[in-house]
Amino acid sequence: MATAQQPLQLASVLQDNMVIQQNKPFKVWGHANAGSVVTVTGSWNDRAVQVKADSNHHFMAILDVPAVTPGDFSSYRLTVSSAGASLVLDHLLIGEVWLCSGQSNMQFAMKEELNREREIPLAALPNIRLFNTGLNFSNEPVDTVSGRWKVCSPATVRDFSAVAYYFGKEIFETLQVPVGIIFTGIGASGAQAYVPRNELSSDPLLDSVYLQPYLRSPKSAEKINAGFSFEKVMRPYLLYNAMIHPFRHLSIRGFCWYQGEANHMERDSYTHLTQTLIKSWRAQFAQGELPFYYVQIAPFFHDKENPELAFDAFFREAQEKVGTLNNTAMVVTMDVGEAKDLHPKNKKPIGHRLACTALNRTYGQLQVDYKGPVFHHVTFEKAKAVVHFEPGSLAGGLKTNNGQPPAFFMLAGSDQQFYPATAAVSGETVVLHAAKVKHPVAVRYAFFNYPVTNLENGKGFPALPFRTDNWKEKTPE
């Protein structure tokens, strides 16, 4: 019986203009006639690697890729041939590749961003390459995505993620090597949508909270297509199958993640879900504990101007706990939010903070600061409270970004009633008192839904919200 012929084909993410991760093996995979020999050659070393396509027509070759020296923007070519057919990928660069994902604040495009009129014309940066993944959903893991690797230019950056672009641009400018940025995500999506089904089903908590409610619903029997709906982007595992899984063979440096608004009423389940997401992505990409840098949700008032509503503060706390997982770090956005806009337009500081985190943590540039003031302990002296911060988080001292006293500190006595506190910076501490709290026992900072904060260190990184109590969250009415 004659075997069906399979035209030589490369995986959809392998294209002209792509960036290949430096100093890691480069997997070249695709389809060819079963049993045929496939020869793969990269022009950076001209070494031919030969592999055989298996009975399912799949092949995978693994090429060595060198480290690049700063300032080397050489262009390369990849040649793949089999049974008389040949494919060539051109205009390839070797450098740093990052995958950025999440919901609308990560998807938020440069054409909407606060600094767009100044920044878009400056985006003629041919050594940065952008991949914008087309929306898709799938019940089963798939190997193909839509989207093209594009040379970064004012025209191509307009519709690209602002956070991801600013992040990549700063990495490029600092390291002086090519940078490839992949955006693969969609607005309004839940974190559960990006976790493989088997990871959810094998975990009793995630199975009961996220997977079973979906599998028991009529929605799970629907035929899945690529069309968007607010309900569909909350369904478990569909986005993982269609928008993360196809990239798993690609060597990358790490992940950036900005998501949470869709899950904001969850607590421990979200922390566990996100840590499971991170572990599952690391396992699928099989490159060790890849760095995972993520963004805490910004202040938002949810159409209710009531400073007693703190459900987002408790959610931010759940996000912070994700960072107990190794090789993760969180970026704070409390000072650059817009209380009445779920999609703050100033994305440049967020890209900058993610880049500083990567430069320090991933690239070993320890002189680059990346943290804002982090609460360490509080001392109570009669009617006043003195807040102390982790010494390593006070680069350049403690100050406010507007010259006003620090805002959004609250004090409570043993009655658990919080009142606004008067705050003053005193050296490396903040001293608090509140006329209505004679004997304070607890402090909260920026601990409600929508505080746009002013407390920061000398390097302009905002203080992390915190509370010193472990009192039960009040259920909002």
Short mmCIF file of C-alpha atoms in Angstrom, two decimals:
data_model
loop_
_atom_site.label_atom_id
_atom_site.label_comp_id
_atom_site.label_asym_id
_atom_site.label_seq_id
_atom_site.Cartn_x
_atom_site.Cartn_y
_atom_site.Cartn_z
CA MET A 1 0.00 0.00 0.00
CA ALA A 2 1.44 3.36 -0.99
CA THR A 3 1.97 5.83 1.85
CA ALA A 4 0.16 9.16 1.48
CA GLN A 5 2.45 11.92 0.32
CA GLN A 6 3.04 14.83 2.73
CA PRO A 7 4.41 18.06 1.28
CA LEU A 8 7.38 19.41 3.23
CA GLN A 9 5.99 21.83 5.78
CA LEU A 10 7.41 23.78 8.74
CA ALA A 11 5.62 24.53 12.01
CA SER A 12 3.55 27.72 11.71
CA VAL A 13 5.64 29.63 14.27
CA LEU A 14 8.84 29.11 12.22
CA GLN A 15 8.87 31.95 9.70
CA ASP A 16 10.92 34.57 7.92
CA ASN A 17 11.89 37.50 10.20
CA MET A 18 11.76 35.46 13.42
CA VAL A 19 14.24 35.77 16.28
CA ILE A 20 15.95 32.56 17.39
CA GLN A 21 16.80 32.32 21.10
CA GLN A 22 20.57 32.61 21.53
CA ASN A 23 22.65 30.03 23.38
CA LYS A 24 19.89 27.39 23.48
CA PRO A 25 19.11 24.51 21.11
CA PHE A 26 16.79 25.53 18.25
CA LYS A 27 14.13 22.97 17.41
CA VAL A 28 13.03 22.89 13.78
CA TRP A 29 9.88 20.81 13.40
CA GLY A 30 7.21 20.13 10.83
CA HIS A 31 5.88 17.52 8.41
CA ALA A 32 7.44 15.50 5.56
CA ASN A 33 6.88 12.16 3.82
CA ALA A 34 6.97 9.30 6.33
CA GLY A 35 10.46 7.77 6.46
CA SER A 36 12.03 10.52 4.35
CA VAL A 37 15.29 12.16 5.37
CA VAL A 38 15.00 15.87 6.22
CA THR A 39 18.14 18.01 6.11
CA VAL A 40 18.18 21.24 8.14
CA THR A 41 20.99 23.82 7.93
CA GLY A 42 21.35 27.15 9.71
CA SER A 43 23.67 29.66 8.02
CA TRP A 44 25.15 30.75 11.37
CA ASN A 45 27.29 27.59 11.42
CA ASP A 46 26.42 25.80 8.12
CA ARG A 47 26.18 22.45 9.91
CA ALA A 48 23.64 20.15 8.27
CA VAL A 49 21.47 18.14 10.68
CA GLN A 50 19.65 15.14 9.23
CA VAL A 51 16.58 13.50 10.76
CA LYS A 52 13.89 11.09 9.52
CA ALA A 53 10.18 11.84 9.43
CA ASP A 54 8.22 9.34 11.54
CA SER A 55 5.21 7.27 10.48
CA ASN A 56 2.93 10.23 11.33
CA HIS A 57 4.96 12.47 8.98
CA HIS A 58 6.44 14.45 11.90
CA PHE A 59 10.08 15.46 12.05
CA MET A 60 12.14 17.47 14.50
CA ALA A 61 15.75 18.56 14.09
CA ILE A 62 17.73 20.26 16.87
CA LEU A 63 20.35 22.83 15.91
CA ASP A 64 23.03 24.38 18.09
CA VAL A 65 22.70 28.15 18.36
CA PRO A 66 25.61 30.30 19.60
CA ALA A 67 25.54 33.18 22.05
CA VAL A 68 25.62 36.53 20.25
CA THR A 69 27.86 39.43 21.17
CA PRO A 70 26.26 42.82 21.87
CA GLY A 71 25.99 44.84 18.67
CA ASP A 72 25.84 41.76 16.41
CA PHE A 73 22.68 42.09 14.33
CA SER A 74 23.68 39.65 11.59
CA SER A 75 20.90 38.22 9.45
CA TYR A 76 20.71 34.45 8.92
CA ARG A 77 18.97 31.86 6.77
CA LEU A 78 17.52 28.44 7.55
CA THR A 79 17.30 25.81 4.80
CA VAL A 80 15.13 22.69 5.13
CA SER A 81 15.11 20.09 2.36
CA SER A 82 13.64 16.64 1.81
CA ALA A 83 12.91 14.43 -1.21
CA GLY A 84 13.76 17.15 -3.71
CA ALA A 85 11.68 19.83 -1.97
CA SER A 86 13.27 22.77 -0.20
CA LEU A 87 12.07 25.53 2.17
CA VAL A 88 14.09 28.61 3.11
CA LEU A 89 13.50 31.00 6.03
CA ASP A 90 15.20 34.36 5.58
CA HIS A 91 16.03 37.50 7.60
CA LEU A 92 16.45 35.53 10.83
CA LEU A 93 18.13 37.09 13.86
CA ILE A 94 19.69 35.45 16.91
CA GLY A 95 18.95 37.11 20.25
CA GLU A 96 16.41 37.06 23.08
CA VAL A 97 12.84 35.75 22.81
CA TRP A 98 10.05 36.39 25.34
CA LEU A 99 6.45 35.17 25.33
CA CYS A 100 3.90 37.67 26.70
CA SER A 101 0.34 36.66 27.57
CA GLY A 102 -2.72 37.61 29.60
CA GLN A 103 -5.91 39.60 29.17
CA SER A 104 -6.82 43.09 27.96
CA ASN A 105 -4.19 45.12 29.81
CA MET A 106 -1.48 43.00 28.15
CA GLN A 107 -3.30 43.06 24.81
CA PHE A 108 -3.77 46.88 25.05
CA ALA A 109 -2.26 48.21 21.81
CA MET A 110 0.32 50.94 21.25
CA LYS A 111 -2.19 52.93 19.16
CA GLU A 112 -4.26 53.46 22.37
CA GLU A 113 -1.33 54.05 24.73
CA LEU A 114 -0.78 57.37 26.54
CA ASN A 115 2.62 58.10 24.93
CA ARG A 116 1.67 56.86 21.45
CA GLU A 117 2.22 60.10 19.54
CA ARG A 118 5.80 60.33 20.74
CA GLU A 119 6.65 56.62 20.86
CA ILE A 120 5.16 55.11 17.69
CA PRO A 121 7.33 57.21 15.31
CA LEU A 122 10.39 56.01 17.27
CA ALA A 123 9.55 52.34 16.65
CA ALA A 124 11.64 51.95 13.48
CA LEU A 125 13.65 49.20 15.17
CA PRO A 126 14.42 46.45 12.62
CA ASN A 127 16.30 44.32 15.19
CA ILE A 128 13.13 43.90 17.24
CA ARG A 129 10.63 41.41 15.81
CA LEU A 130 6.97 41.11 16.83
CA PHE A 131 4.58 38.15 16.64
CA ASN A 132 0.89 38.90 17.26
CA THR A 133 -1.00 35.62 17.68
CA GLY A 134 -4.46 35.39 16.13
CA LEU A 135 -7.31 34.46 18.46
CA ASN A 136 -8.28 30.80 18.48
CA PHE A 137 -9.87 28.22 20.80
CA SER A 138 -9.57 24.45 20.70
CA ASN A 139 -10.89 21.46 22.63
CA GLU A 140 -7.71 19.54 21.84
CA PRO A 141 -4.10 20.79 21.80
CA VAL A 142 -3.19 22.02 18.31
CA ASP A 143 0.14 22.69 16.61
CA THR A 144 -0.71 25.66 14.41
CA VAL A 145 -1.32 29.34 15.10
CA SER A 146 -2.15 32.29 12.89
CA GLY A 147 0.10 35.32 13.07
CA ARG A 148 3.25 36.58 11.34
CA TRP A 149 6.71 37.50 12.56
CA LYS A 150 7.03 41.17 11.62
CA VAL A 151 9.91 43.63 11.66
CA CYS A 152 9.19 46.28 14.29
CA SER A 153 8.22 49.58 12.66
CA PRO A 154 5.78 52.43 13.33
CA ALA A 155 3.27 50.57 11.12
CA THR A 156 3.62 47.14 12.77
CA VAL A 157 3.83 48.35 16.38
CA ARG A 158 0.48 50.18 16.30
CA ASP A 159 -1.59 47.06 16.88
CA PHE A 160 0.94 45.33 19.11
CA SER A 161 0.82 45.01 22.91
CA ALA A 162 2.13 48.23 24.48
CA VAL A 163 3.40 46.52 27.65
CA ALA A 164 5.17 43.84 25.61
CA TYR A 165 6.67 46.38 23.21
CA TYR A 166 8.02 48.66 25.93
CA PHE A 167 9.43 45.61 27.72
CA GLY A 168 11.14 44.31 24.59
CA LYS A 169 12.45 47.72 23.54
CA GLU A 170 14.18 48.25 26.89
CA ILE A 171 15.71 44.75 26.81
CA PHE A 172 16.97 45.51 23.30
CA GLU A 173 18.38 48.93 24.16
CA THR A 174 20.14 47.62 27.27
CA LEU A 175 21.56 44.34 25.96
CA GLN A 176 22.12 45.49 22.35
CA VAL A 177 21.06 42.15 20.90
CA PRO A 178 18.03 41.30 18.74
CA VAL A 179 14.77 40.77 20.63
CA GLY A 180 11.72 38.78 19.57
CA ILE A 181 8.42 39.34 21.39
CA ILE A 182 5.44 37.01 21.05
CA PHE A 183 2.04 38.22 22.23
CA THR A 184 -0.49 35.42 22.65
CA GLY A 185 -3.53 36.29 24.74
CA ILE A 186 -6.96 37.92 24.62
CA GLY A 187 -8.96 40.48 26.60
CA ALA A 188 -11.35 39.35 29.35
CA SER A 189 -9.75 35.90 29.60
CA GLY A 190 -9.60 33.88 32.80
CA ALA A 191 -6.34 32.27 33.96
CA GLN A 192 -8.02 28.83 33.82
CA ALA A 193 -8.29 29.25 30.02
CA TYR A 194 -4.47 28.98 29.77
CA VAL A 195 -3.99 25.81 31.84
CA PRO A 196 -3.89 22.34 30.20
CA ARG A 197 -6.97 20.22 30.86
CA ASN A 198 -5.00 17.35 32.45
CA GLU A 199 -3.45 19.78 34.97
CA LEU A 200 -6.92 20.92 36.01
CA SER A 201 -8.43 17.42 36.15
CA SER A 202 -5.58 15.95 38.22
CA ASP A 203 -5.86 18.64 40.92
CA PRO A 204 -8.95 18.28 43.20
CA LEU A 205 -9.24 22.02 43.92
CA LEU A 206 -8.81 23.16 40.30
CA ASP A 207 -11.02 20.33 39.05
CA SER A 208 -13.90 21.33 41.33
CA VAL A 209 -13.58 25.13 40.96
CA TYR A 210 -12.81 25.44 37.24
CA LEU A 211 -13.08 22.23 35.24
CA GLN A 212 -16.18 20.36 36.44
CA PRO A 213 -18.58 23.35 36.31
CA TYR A 214 -17.63 23.73 32.65
CA LEU A 215 -17.78 20.04 31.76
CA ARG A 216 -21.24 19.79 33.38
CA SER A 217 -22.54 22.78 31.41
CA PRO A 218 -24.11 22.58 27.93
CA LYS A 219 -21.30 24.91 26.72
CA SER A 220 -18.81 22.03 26.85
CA ALA A 221 -20.76 20.15 24.16
CA GLU A 222 -20.71 23.07 21.69
CA LYS A 223 -18.62 22.97 18.53
CA ILE A 224 -15.67 25.28 19.17
CA ASN A 225 -14.68 27.95 16.65
CA ALA A 226 -12.35 30.96 16.75
CA GLY A 227 -15.07 33.55 17.45
CA PHE A 228 -14.76 35.75 20.56
CA SER A 229 -17.26 35.93 23.38
CA PHE A 230 -16.84 37.14 26.97
CA GLU A 231 -18.11 33.79 28.21
CA LYS A 232 -15.85 31.71 25.96
CA VAL A 233 -12.57 33.29 27.09
CA MET A 234 -13.38 32.15 30.65
CA ARG A 235 -13.72 28.49 29.70
CA PRO A 236 -10.90 26.30 30.99
CA TYR A 237 -8.02 25.00 28.81
CA LEU A 238 -9.29 26.18 25.37
CA LEU A 239 -6.83 29.07 25.04
CA TYR A 240 -3.95 26.92 26.29
CA ASN A 241 -4.68 24.36 23.55
CA ALA A 242 -4.90 26.92 20.75
CA MET A 243 -2.56 29.75 21.80
CA ILE A 244 0.17 28.42 24.12
CA HIS A 245 0.63 24.77 23.14
CA PRO A 246 1.72 25.57 19.53
CA PHE A 247 4.78 27.48 20.85
CA ARG A 248 6.00 24.76 23.23
CA HIS A 249 8.97 23.60 21.08
CA LEU A 250 10.28 27.15 20.70
CA SER A 251 13.31 28.07 22.79
CA ILE A 252 12.57 31.26 24.73
CA ARG A 253 14.12 33.22 27.60
CA GLY A 254 10.96 33.58 29.68
CA PHE A 255 7.35 34.68 30.14
CA CYS A 256 5.59 37.97 30.98
CA TRP A 257 1.98 37.81 32.22
CA TYR A 258 -0.65 40.50 32.91
CA GLN A 259 -3.97 38.98 33.91
CA GLY A 260 -6.32 38.88 36.86
CA GLU A 261 -9.26 41.23 36.39
CA ALA A 262 -11.39 38.32 35.10
CA ASN A 263 -10.68 36.29 38.26
CA HIS A 264 -10.69 39.15 40.76
CA MET A 265 -13.29 37.70 43.16
CA GLU A 266 -11.18 34.56 43.66
CA ARG A 267 -8.55 34.14 46.38
CA ASP A 268 -6.59 30.97 47.23
CA SER A 269 -7.89 29.14 44.17
CA TYR A 270 -6.41 31.87 41.92
CA THR A 271 -3.00 31.70 43.59
CA HIS A 272 -2.96 27.94 43.16
CA LEU A 273 -4.32 28.16 39.60
CA THR A 274 -1.65 30.64 38.50
CA GLN A 275 1.17 28.67 40.11
CA THR A 276 -0.16 25.59 38.30
CA LEU A 277 -0.22 27.57 35.04
CA ILE A 278 3.43 28.54 35.54
CA LYS A 279 4.55 24.99 36.37
CA SER A 280 2.61 23.54 33.42
CA TRP A 281 4.08 26.05 30.94
CA ARG A 282 7.56 25.35 32.25
CA ALA A 283 6.98 21.61 31.86
CA GLN A 284 5.61 22.01 28.31
CA PHE A 285 8.47 24.26 27.16
CA ALA A 286 10.98 21.89 28.83
CA GLN A 287 13.65 24.53 29.42
CA GLY A 288 13.90 24.35 33.20
CA GLU A 289 12.34 26.88 35.55
CA LEU A 290 11.85 29.62 32.98
CA PRO A 291 11.42 33.09 34.53
CA PHE A 292 7.81 34.21 34.91
CA TYR A 293 7.29 37.92 35.58
CA TYR A 294 3.74 39.12 36.15
CA VAL A 295 1.78 42.31 36.76
CA GLN A 296 -0.52 43.02 39.72
CA ILE A 297 -3.92 44.45 38.75
CA ALA A 298 -4.22 48.24 38.80
CA PRO A 299 -6.60 50.30 40.98
CA PHE A 300 -10.22 50.30 39.74
CA PHE A 301 -13.41 51.52 41.39
CA HIS A 302 -15.92 49.12 39.74
CA ASP A 303 -18.42 52.01 39.48
CA LYS A 304 -18.57 52.26 43.28
CA GLU A 305 -16.78 55.15 44.99
CA ASN A 306 -16.61 53.49 48.38
CA PRO A 307 -13.19 53.20 50.06
CA GLU A 308 -14.53 50.43 52.29
CA LEU A 309 -14.76 48.10 49.29
CA ALA A 310 -11.55 46.08 49.30
CA PHE A 311 -12.23 42.96 47.25
CA ASP A 312 -9.55 43.90 44.70
CA ALA A 313 -7.07 44.49 47.53
CA PHE A 314 -7.61 40.95 48.77
CA PHE A 315 -7.21 39.73 45.19
CA ARG A 316 -3.92 41.64 44.83
CA GLU A 317 -2.81 39.81 47.96
CA ALA A 318 -3.65 36.50 46.24
CA GLN A 319 -1.60 37.66 43.24
CA GLU A 320 1.33 38.55 45.47
CA LYS A 321 1.33 35.00 46.89
CA VAL A 322 1.93 33.61 43.39
CA GLY A 323 5.45 34.98 43.84
CA THR A 324 6.30 32.33 46.45
CA LEU A 325 7.00 30.06 43.46
CA ASN A 326 10.67 30.00 42.43
CA ASN A 327 11.92 32.33 39.67
CA THR A 328 8.81 34.52 39.61
CA ALA A 329 8.44 38.23 40.40
CA MET A 330 5.56 40.69 40.46
CA VAL A 331 5.35 44.24 39.10
CA VAL A 332 3.24 46.79 41.04
CA THR A 333 0.96 49.25 39.17
CA MET A 334 -0.75 51.13 42.02
CA ASP A 335 0.75 54.51 41.08
CA VAL A 336 0.02 54.36 37.33
CA GLY A 337 -3.58 53.15 37.46
CA GLU A 338 -6.63 55.27 36.69
CA ALA A 339 -9.26 54.63 39.34
CA LYS A 340 -12.13 55.03 36.86
CA ASP A 341 -10.58 53.16 33.92
CA LEU A 342 -10.09 49.39 33.92
CA HIS A 343 -7.57 49.90 31.11
CA PRO A 344 -5.10 52.59 32.25
CA LYS A 345 -3.44 54.13 29.21
CA ASN A 346 0.03 54.64 30.69
CA LYS A 347 1.67 51.29 29.90
CA LYS A 348 5.26 52.50 29.55
CA PRO A 349 6.10 52.26 33.29
CA ILE A 350 4.76 48.69 33.35
CA GLY A 351 6.95 47.63 30.43
CA HIS A 352 9.87 49.40 32.12
CA ARG A 353 9.29 47.61 35.44
CA LEU A 354 9.04 44.21 33.75
CA ALA A 355 12.26 44.99 31.85
CA CYS A 356 14.07 46.05 35.04
CA THR A 357 12.92 42.82 36.69
CA ALA A 358 14.27 40.75 33.79
CA LEU A 359 17.53 42.72 33.56
CA ASN A 360 18.24 42.17 37.26
CA ARG A 361 16.84 38.68 37.77
CA THR A 362 17.40 36.98 34.39
CA TYR A 363 20.35 38.86 32.93
CA GLY A 364 22.30 39.35 36.18
CA GLN A 365 22.46 43.16 35.93
CA LEU A 366 22.31 43.55 39.68
CA GLN A 367 22.86 47.32 39.49
CA VAL A 368 19.37 47.62 37.92
CA ASP A 369 16.77 48.23 40.62
CA TYR A 370 13.37 46.64 40.09
CA LYS A 371 11.50 46.68 43.43
CA GLY A 372 9.53 49.33 45.25
CA PRO A 373 9.28 49.60 49.05
CA VAL A 374 8.13 46.28 50.56
CA PHE A 375 6.65 46.17 54.07
CA HIS A 376 8.92 44.50 56.65
CA HIS A 377 7.42 45.18 60.10
CA VAL A 378 5.52 47.72 62.16
CA THR A 379 6.14 48.98 65.69
CA PHE A 380 3.38 50.54 67.77
CA GLU A 381 4.33 53.30 70.20
CA LYS A 382 1.26 54.43 72.14
CA ALA A 383 -0.93 56.22 69.59
CA LYS A 384 1.48 56.02 66.68
CA ALA A 385 2.62 53.31 64.30
CA VAL A 386 6.03 53.19 62.62
CA VAL A 387 6.21 51.21 59.37
CA HIS A 388 9.57 49.69 58.41
CA PHE A 389 10.43 48.39 54.94
CA GLU A 390 12.74 45.69 53.63
CA PRO A 391 16.18 47.34 53.40
CA GLY A 392 16.78 46.06 49.85
CA SER A 393 13.58 47.71 48.61
CA LEU A 394 14.47 51.32 49.45
CA ALA A 395 16.92 52.15 46.63
CA GLY A 396 17.44 55.90 46.73
CA GLY A 397 15.39 56.30 49.92
CA LEU A 398 11.71 56.81 50.59
CA LYS A 399 9.64 59.62 49.07
CA THR A 400 6.37 60.48 47.37
CA ASN A 401 5.97 61.16 43.66
CA ASN A 402 4.05 64.41 44.18
CA GLY A 403 5.70 65.95 47.26
CA GLN A 404 2.55 65.32 49.32
CA PRO A 405 2.42 63.11 52.44
CA PRO A 406 2.03 59.39 51.72
CA ALA A 407 -1.62 58.63 50.96
CA PHE A 408 -3.91 55.68 51.75
CA PHE A 409 -2.55 54.48 55.09
CA MET A 410 -5.21 53.24 57.53
CA LEU A 411 -5.02 52.36 61.21
CA ALA A 412 -7.29 50.19 63.33
CA GLY A 413 -7.56 49.37 67.01
CA SER A 414 -8.75 46.10 68.49
CA ASP A 415 -12.30 46.90 67.31
CA GLN A 416 -11.05 46.17 63.72
CA GLN A 417 -12.44 49.48 62.45
CA PHE A 418 -10.02 51.17 60.04
CA TYR A 419 -9.66 54.95 59.86
CA PRO A 420 -7.53 57.12 57.55
CA ALA A 421 -4.11 57.84 59.07
CA THR A 422 -1.92 60.88 58.76
CA ALA A 423 1.40 59.67 57.34
CA ALA A 424 4.86 61.21 57.23
CA VAL A 425 8.12 59.91 55.80
CA SER A 426 10.78 59.81 58.51
CA GLY A 427 14.10 58.57 57.15
CA GLU A 428 13.46 55.01 55.97
CA THR A 429 10.14 54.67 57.83
CA VAL A 430 6.62 56.03 57.59
CA VAL A 431 5.12 57.32 60.85
CA LEU A 432 1.34 57.09 61.23
CA HIS A 433 -1.31 58.34 63.59
CA ALA A 434 -5.09 58.67 63.47
CA ALA A 435 -7.09 60.82 65.88
CA LYS A 436 -9.82 58.16 66.08
CA VAL A 437 -7.40 55.31 66.92
CA LYS A 438 -5.86 55.75 70.37
CA HIS A 439 -4.21 52.31 70.51
CA PRO A 440 -3.48 51.07 66.98
CA VAL A 441 -2.94 47.34 66.47
CA ALA A 442 -3.10 47.07 62.66
CA VAL A 443 -2.00 48.99 59.54
CA ARG A 444 -3.26 48.77 56.00
CA TYR A 445 -1.68 50.53 53.03
CA ALA A 446 -3.46 51.06 49.70
CA PHE A 447 -5.78 48.28 50.77
CA PHE A 448 -9.04 49.00 48.98
CA ASN A 449 -10.18 48.75 45.37
CA TYR A 450 -8.99 51.98 43.77
CA PRO A 451 -6.15 53.87 45.52
CA VAL A 452 -3.80 55.55 43.03
CA THR A 453 -0.73 55.81 45.24
CA ASN A 454 2.18 58.23 45.67
CA LEU A 455 4.63 56.40 47.98
CA GLU A 456 7.77 55.16 46.21
CA ASN A 457 11.51 54.73 46.55
CA GLY A 458 14.14 57.04 45.08
CA LYS A 459 14.18 55.04 41.84
CA GLY A 460 10.47 55.65 41.23
CA PHE A 461 9.19 52.16 42.05
CA PRO A 462 5.88 52.24 43.98
CA ALA A 463 5.35 50.71 47.41
CA LEU A 464 3.63 47.34 47.48
CA PRO A 465 0.15 47.38 49.08
CA PHE A 466 0.02 45.50 52.38
CA ARG A 467 -1.87 44.83 55.59
CA THR A 468 -0.47 43.77 58.97
CA ASP A 469 -3.66 42.05 60.16
CA ASN A 470 -5.02 38.62 59.27
CA TRP A 471 -8.65 39.57 59.82
CA LYS A 472 -11.31 37.88 57.75
CA GLU A 473 -12.36 39.63 54.54
CA LYS A 474 -15.75 41.24 54.85
CA THR A 475 -18.17 40.00 52.20
CA PRO A 476 -19.21 42.94 50.01
CA GLU A 477 -22.94 43.56 49.99
#
